[in-house]
mmCIF file of C-alpha atoms in Angstrom:
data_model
loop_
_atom_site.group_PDB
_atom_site.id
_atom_site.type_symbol
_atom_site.label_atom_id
_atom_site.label_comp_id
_atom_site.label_asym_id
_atom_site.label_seq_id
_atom_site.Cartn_x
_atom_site.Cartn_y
_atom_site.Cartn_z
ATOM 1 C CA UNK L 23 -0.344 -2.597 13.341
ATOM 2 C CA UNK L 24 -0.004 0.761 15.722
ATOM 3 C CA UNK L 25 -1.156 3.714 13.839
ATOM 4 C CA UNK L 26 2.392 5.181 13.126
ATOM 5 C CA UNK L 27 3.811 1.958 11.311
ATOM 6 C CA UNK L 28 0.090 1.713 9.234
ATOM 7 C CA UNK L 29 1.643 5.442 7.932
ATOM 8 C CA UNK L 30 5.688 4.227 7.595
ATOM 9 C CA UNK L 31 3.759 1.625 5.783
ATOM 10 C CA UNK L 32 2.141 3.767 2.953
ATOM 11 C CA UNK L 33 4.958 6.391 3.171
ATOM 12 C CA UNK L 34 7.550 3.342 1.881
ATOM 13 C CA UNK L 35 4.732 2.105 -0.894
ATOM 14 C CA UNK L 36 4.860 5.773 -1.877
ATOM 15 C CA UNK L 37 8.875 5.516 -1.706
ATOM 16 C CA UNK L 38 9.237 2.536 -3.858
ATOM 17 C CA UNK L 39 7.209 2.959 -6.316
ATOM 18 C CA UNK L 40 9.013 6.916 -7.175
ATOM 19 C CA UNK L 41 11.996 4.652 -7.027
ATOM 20 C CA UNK L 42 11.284 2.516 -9.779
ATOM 21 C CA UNK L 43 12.980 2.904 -13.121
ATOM 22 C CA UNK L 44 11.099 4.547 -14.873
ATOM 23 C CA UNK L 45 9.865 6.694 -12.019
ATOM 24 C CA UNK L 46 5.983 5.237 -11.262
ATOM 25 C CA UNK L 47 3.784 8.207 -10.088
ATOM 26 C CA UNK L 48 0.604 9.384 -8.402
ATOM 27 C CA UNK L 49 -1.477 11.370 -10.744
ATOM 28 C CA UNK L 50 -4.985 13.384 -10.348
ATOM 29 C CA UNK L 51 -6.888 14.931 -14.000
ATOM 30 C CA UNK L 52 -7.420 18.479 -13.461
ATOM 31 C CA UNK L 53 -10.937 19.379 -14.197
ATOM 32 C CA UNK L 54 -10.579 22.448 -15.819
ATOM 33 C CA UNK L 55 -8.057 21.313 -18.625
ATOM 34 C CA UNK L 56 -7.991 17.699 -18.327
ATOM 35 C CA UNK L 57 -4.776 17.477 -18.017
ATOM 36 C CA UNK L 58 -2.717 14.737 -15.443
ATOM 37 C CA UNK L 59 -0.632 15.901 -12.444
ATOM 38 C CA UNK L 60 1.347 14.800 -9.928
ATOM 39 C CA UNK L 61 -0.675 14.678 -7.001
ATOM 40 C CA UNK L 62 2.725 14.879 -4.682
ATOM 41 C CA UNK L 63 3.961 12.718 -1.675
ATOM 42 C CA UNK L 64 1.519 13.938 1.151
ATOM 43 C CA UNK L 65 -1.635 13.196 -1.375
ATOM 44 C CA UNK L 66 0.362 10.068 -2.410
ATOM 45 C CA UNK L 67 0.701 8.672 0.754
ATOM 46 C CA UNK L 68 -3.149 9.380 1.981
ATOM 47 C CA UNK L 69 -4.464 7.966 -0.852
ATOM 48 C CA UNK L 70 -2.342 5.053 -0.563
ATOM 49 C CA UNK L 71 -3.360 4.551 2.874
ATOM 50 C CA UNK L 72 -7.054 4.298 2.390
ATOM 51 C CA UNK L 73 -6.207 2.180 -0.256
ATOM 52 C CA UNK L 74 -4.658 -0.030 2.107
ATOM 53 C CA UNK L 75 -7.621 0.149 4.548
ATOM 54 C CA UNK L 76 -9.790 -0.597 1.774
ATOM 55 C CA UNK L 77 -8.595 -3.585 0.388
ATOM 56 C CA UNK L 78 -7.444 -4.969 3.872
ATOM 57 C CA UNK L 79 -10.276 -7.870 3.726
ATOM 58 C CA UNK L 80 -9.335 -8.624 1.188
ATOM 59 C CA UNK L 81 -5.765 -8.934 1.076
ATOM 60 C CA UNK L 82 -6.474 -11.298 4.454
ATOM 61 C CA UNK L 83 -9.076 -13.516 2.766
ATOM 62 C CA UNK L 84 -6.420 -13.884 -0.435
ATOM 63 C CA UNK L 85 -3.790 -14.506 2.092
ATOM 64 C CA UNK L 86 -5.642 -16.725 4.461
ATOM 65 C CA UNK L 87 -6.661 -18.946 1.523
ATOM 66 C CA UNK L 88 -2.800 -19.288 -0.262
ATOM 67 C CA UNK L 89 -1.841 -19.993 3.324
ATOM 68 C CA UNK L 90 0.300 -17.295 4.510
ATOM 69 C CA UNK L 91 -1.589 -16.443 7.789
ATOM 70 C CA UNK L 92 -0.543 -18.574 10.989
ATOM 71 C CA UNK L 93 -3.051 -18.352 13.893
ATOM 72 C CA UNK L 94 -4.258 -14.667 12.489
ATOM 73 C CA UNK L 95 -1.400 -13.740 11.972
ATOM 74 C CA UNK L 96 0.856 -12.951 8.996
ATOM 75 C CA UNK L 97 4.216 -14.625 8.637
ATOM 76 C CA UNK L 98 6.793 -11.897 8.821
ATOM 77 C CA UNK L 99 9.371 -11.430 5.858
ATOM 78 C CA UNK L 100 7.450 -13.713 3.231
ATOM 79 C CA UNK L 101 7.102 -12.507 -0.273
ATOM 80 C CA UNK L 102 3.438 -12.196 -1.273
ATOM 81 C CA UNK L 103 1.880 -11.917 -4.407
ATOM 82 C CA UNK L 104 1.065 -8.898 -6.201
ATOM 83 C CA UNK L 105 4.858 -7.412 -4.777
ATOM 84 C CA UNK L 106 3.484 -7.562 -0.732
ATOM 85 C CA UNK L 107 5.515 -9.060 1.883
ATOM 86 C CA UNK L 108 4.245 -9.687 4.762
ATOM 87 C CA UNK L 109 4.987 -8.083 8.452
ATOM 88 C CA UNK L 110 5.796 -10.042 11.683
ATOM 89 C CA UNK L 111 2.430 -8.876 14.175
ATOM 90 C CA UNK L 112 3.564 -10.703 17.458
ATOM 91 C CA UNK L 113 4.382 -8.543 20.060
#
């Protein structure tokens, strides 16, 4: 995926799971009290990202062995496990 849709990506991870009832969040322990925070959207999204790049081989060995990748790519629109769904890659 181009750069820019890798990001809408993580930014709509980030999205749904705020969404969910009750609210999930994205939480960092502050050294100095050890208390948790809210490590906001922008952190959110980063860390989501790299987790993303990450666990990207994987996500493709997991998929390539259930049988959701056709000739390297992913199917488009199917439901995955673990709540992924899978984007169409042909140009």
């Amino acid at each position: 995926l181009p750069k820019k849709q890798k990001a809408l990506v993580a930014k709509s991870i980030v999205h749904a799971v705020r969404a969910q009832n009750p609210p999930g969040r994205f939480l960092a322990r502050d050294p100095s009290n050890s208390l948790w925070s809210d490590i906001g959207d922008q952190k959110a999204t980063e860390k989501t990202s790299q987790a993303l790049r990450e666990g990207a081989p994987d996500i493709r060995t997991e998929m390539a062995k259930e049988g959701h990748m056709k000739k390297g790519n992913i199917m488009g629109g199917q439901m995955l496990k673990k709540g992924l769904i899978g984007l169409d890659q042909t140009k």
